[in-house]
PDB file of C-alpha atoms in Angstrom:
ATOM      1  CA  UNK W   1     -74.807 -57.253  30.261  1.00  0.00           C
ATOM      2  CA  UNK W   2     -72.407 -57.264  27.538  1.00  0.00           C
ATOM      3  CA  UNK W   3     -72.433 -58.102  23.595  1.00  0.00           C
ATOM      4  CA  UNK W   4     -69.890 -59.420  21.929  1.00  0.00           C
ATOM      5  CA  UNK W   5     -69.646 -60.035  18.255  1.00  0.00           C
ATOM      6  CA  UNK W   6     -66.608 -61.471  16.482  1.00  0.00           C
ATOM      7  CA  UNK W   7     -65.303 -60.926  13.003  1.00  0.00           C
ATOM      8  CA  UNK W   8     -62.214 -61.771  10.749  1.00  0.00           C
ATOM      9  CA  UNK W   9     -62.128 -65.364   9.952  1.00  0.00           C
ATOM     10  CA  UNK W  10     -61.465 -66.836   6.906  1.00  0.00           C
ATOM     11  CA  UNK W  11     -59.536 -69.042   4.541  1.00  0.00           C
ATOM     12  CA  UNK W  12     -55.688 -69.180   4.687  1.00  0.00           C
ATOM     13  CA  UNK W  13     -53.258 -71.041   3.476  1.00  0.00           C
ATOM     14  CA  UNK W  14     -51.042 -72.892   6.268  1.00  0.00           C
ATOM     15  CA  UNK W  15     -48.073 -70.016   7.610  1.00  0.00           C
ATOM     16  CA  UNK W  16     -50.141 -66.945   7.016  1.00  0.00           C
ATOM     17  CA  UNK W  17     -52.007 -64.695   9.479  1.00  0.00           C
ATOM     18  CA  UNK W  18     -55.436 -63.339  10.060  1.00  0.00           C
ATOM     19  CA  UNK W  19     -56.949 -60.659  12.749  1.00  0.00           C
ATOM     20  CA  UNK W  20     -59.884 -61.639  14.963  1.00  0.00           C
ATOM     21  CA  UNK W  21     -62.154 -58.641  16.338  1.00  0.00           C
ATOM     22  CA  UNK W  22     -64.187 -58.744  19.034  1.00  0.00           C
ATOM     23  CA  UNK W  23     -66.960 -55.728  19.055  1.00  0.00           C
ATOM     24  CA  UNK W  24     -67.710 -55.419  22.861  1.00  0.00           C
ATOM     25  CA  UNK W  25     -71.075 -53.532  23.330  1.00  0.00           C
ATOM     26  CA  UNK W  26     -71.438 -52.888  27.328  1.00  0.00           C
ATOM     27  CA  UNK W  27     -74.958 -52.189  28.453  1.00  0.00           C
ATOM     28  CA  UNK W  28     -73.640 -50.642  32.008  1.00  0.00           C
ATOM     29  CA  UNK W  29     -70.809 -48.997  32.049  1.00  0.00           C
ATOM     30  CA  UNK W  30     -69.888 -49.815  35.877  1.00  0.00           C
ATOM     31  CA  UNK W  31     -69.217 -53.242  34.648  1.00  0.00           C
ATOM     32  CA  UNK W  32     -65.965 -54.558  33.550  1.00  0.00           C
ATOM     33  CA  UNK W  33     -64.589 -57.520  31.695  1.00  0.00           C
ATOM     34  CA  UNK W  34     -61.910 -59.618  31.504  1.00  0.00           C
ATOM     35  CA  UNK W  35     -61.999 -61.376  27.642  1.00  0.00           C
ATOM     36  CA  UNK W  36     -60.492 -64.843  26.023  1.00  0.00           C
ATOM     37  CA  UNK W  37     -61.270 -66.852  23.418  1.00  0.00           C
ATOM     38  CA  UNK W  38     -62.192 -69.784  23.337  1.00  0.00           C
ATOM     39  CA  UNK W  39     -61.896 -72.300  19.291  1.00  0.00           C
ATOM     40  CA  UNK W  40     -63.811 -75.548  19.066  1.00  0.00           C
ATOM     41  CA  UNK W  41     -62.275 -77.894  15.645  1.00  0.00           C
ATOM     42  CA  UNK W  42     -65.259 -79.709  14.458  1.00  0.00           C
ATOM     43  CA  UNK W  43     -65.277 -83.156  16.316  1.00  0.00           C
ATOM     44  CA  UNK W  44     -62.723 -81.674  19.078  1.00  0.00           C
ATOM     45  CA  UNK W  45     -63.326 -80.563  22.318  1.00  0.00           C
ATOM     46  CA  UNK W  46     -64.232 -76.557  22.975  1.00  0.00           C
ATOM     47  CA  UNK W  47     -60.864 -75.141  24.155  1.00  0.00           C
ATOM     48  CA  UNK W  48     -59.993 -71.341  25.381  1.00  0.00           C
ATOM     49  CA  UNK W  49     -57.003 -70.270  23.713  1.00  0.00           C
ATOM     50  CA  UNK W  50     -56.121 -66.899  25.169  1.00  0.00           C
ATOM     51  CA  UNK W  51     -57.053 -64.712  27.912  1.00  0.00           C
ATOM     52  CA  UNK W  52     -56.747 -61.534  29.205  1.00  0.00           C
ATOM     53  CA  UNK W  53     -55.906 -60.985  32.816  1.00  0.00           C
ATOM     54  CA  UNK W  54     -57.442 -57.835  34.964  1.00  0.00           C
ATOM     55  CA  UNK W  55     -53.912 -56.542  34.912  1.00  0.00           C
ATOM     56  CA  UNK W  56     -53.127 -56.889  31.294  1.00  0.00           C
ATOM     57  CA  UNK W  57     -51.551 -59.672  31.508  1.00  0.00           C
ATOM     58  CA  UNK W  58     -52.054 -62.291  28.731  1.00  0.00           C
ATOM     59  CA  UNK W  59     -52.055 -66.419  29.002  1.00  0.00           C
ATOM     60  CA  UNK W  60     -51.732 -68.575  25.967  1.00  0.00           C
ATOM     61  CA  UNK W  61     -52.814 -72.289  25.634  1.00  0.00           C
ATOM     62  CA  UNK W  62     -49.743 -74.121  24.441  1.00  0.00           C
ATOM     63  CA  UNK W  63     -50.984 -75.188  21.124  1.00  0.00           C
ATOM     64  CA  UNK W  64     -51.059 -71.198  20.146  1.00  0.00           C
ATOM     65  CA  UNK W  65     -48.236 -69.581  22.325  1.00  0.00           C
ATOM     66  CA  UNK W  66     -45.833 -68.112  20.819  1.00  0.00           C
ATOM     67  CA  UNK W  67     -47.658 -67.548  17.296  1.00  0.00           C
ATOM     68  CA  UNK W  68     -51.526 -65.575  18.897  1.00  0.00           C
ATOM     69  CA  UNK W  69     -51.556 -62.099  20.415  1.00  0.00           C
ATOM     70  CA  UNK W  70     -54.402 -61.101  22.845  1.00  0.00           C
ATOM     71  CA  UNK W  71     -54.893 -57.778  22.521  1.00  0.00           C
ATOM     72  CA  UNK W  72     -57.336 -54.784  23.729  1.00  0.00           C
ATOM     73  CA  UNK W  73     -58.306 -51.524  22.222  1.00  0.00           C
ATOM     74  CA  UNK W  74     -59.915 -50.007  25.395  1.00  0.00           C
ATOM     75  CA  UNK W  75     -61.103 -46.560  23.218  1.00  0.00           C
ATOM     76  CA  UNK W  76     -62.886 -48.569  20.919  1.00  0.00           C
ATOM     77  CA  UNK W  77     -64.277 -51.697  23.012  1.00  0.00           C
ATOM     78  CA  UNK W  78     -62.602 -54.220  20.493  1.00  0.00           C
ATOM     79  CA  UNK W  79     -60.800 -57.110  21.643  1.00  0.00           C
ATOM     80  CA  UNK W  80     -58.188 -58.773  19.468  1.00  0.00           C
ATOM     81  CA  UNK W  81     -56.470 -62.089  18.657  1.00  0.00           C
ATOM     82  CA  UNK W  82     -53.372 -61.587  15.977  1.00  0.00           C
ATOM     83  CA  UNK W  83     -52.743 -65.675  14.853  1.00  0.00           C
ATOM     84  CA  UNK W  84     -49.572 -65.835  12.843  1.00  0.00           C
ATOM     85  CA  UNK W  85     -47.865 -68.874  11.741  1.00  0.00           C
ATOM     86  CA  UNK W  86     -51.524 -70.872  11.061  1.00  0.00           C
ATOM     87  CA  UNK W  87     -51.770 -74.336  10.324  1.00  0.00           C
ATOM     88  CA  UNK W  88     -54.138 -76.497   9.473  1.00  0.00           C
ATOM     89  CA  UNK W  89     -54.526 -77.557  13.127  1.00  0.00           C
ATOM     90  CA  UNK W  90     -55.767 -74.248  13.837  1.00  0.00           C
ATOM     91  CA  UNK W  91     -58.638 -74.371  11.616  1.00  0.00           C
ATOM     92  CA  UNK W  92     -61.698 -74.283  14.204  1.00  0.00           C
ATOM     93  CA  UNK W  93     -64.341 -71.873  15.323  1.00  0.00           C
ATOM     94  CA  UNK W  94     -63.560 -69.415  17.137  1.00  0.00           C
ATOM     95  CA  UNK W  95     -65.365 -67.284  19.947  1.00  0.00           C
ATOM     96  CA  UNK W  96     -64.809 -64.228  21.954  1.00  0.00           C
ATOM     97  CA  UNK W  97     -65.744 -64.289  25.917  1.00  0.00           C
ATOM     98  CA  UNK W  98     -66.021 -62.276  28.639  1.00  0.00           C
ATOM     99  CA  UNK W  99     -66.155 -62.077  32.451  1.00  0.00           C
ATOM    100  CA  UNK W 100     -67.471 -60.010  34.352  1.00  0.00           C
ATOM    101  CA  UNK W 101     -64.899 -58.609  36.869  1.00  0.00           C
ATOM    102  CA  UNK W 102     -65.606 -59.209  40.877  1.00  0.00           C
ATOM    103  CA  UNK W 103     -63.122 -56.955  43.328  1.00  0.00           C
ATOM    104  CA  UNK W 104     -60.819 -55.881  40.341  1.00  0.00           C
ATOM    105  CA  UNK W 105     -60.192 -59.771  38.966  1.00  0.00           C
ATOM    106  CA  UNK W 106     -61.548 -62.588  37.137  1.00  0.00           C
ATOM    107  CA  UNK W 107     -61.707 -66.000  37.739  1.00  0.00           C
ATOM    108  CA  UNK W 108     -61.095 -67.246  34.128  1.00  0.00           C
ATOM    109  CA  UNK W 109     -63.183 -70.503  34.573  1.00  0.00           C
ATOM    110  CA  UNK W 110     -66.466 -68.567  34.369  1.00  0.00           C
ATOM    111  CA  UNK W 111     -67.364 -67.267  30.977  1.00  0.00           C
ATOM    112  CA  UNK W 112     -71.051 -66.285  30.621  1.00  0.00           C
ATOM    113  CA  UNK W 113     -70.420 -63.905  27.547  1.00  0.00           C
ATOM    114  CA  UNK W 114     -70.067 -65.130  24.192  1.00  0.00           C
ATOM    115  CA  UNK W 115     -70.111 -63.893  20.828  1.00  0.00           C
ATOM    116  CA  UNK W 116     -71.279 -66.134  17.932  1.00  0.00           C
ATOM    117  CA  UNK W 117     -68.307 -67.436  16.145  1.00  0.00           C
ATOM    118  CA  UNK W 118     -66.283 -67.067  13.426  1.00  0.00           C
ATOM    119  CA  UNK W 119     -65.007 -69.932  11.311  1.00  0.00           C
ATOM    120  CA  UNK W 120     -61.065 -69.576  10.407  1.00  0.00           C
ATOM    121  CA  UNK W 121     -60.170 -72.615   8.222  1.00  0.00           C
ATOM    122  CA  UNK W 122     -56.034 -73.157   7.174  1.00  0.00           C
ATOM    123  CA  UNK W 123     -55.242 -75.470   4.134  1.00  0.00           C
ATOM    124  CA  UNK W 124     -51.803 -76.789   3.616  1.00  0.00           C
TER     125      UNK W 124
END
């Protein structure tokens, strides 16, 4: 089991930046993760944003490429999401999730882990 709680939203105003943390807390330590996160705009459809692969290797939704950064501090169990460039089309909710990792990968369309989320809102 694994606990995730997600901090750093905020108000911006539309082209600056803000730094999402994800506090993983992992109850066994044989377990590991693969994270993402996921942002849901109010009357929009939930949508995962960014994930990070079992390798390292990060994916972007299209909507974000280019401007988030996935990252992972392994040391200190904190996941992170670096959004540059916002926009008031990024204002949403936003969640961290995790996977549990089966023969060294995840599946990425199986997220039973999420944090509570944190509200990033962009005015123009």
């Amino acid at each position: 089991y694994i606990r995730l709680v997600s901090s750093g939203g905020g108000s911006v105003q539309s082209g600056g930046s803000l730094r999402l943390s994800c506090t993983a807390s992992n109850d066994d330590p044989s377990e590991t993760y693969c994270f993402g996160w996921f942002r849901h705009p109010q009357g929009k459809p939930r949508k995962r944003i960014a994930r990070l692969h079992s390798d390292g290797v990060s994916t972007y939704d299209d909507s974000v490429k280019g401007r988030f950064t996935i990252s992972q501090d392994n040391l200190k169990a904190i996941v992170y999401l670096q959004m540059n460039g916002l926009t008031p089309e990024d204002t949403a909710e936003y969640f961290c999730v995790a996977e549990p990792q089966r023969h060294g990968s995840c599946s990425g369309s199986w997220w039973p882990f999420w944090s509570l989320g944190t509200q990033v809102t962009v005015s123009s």
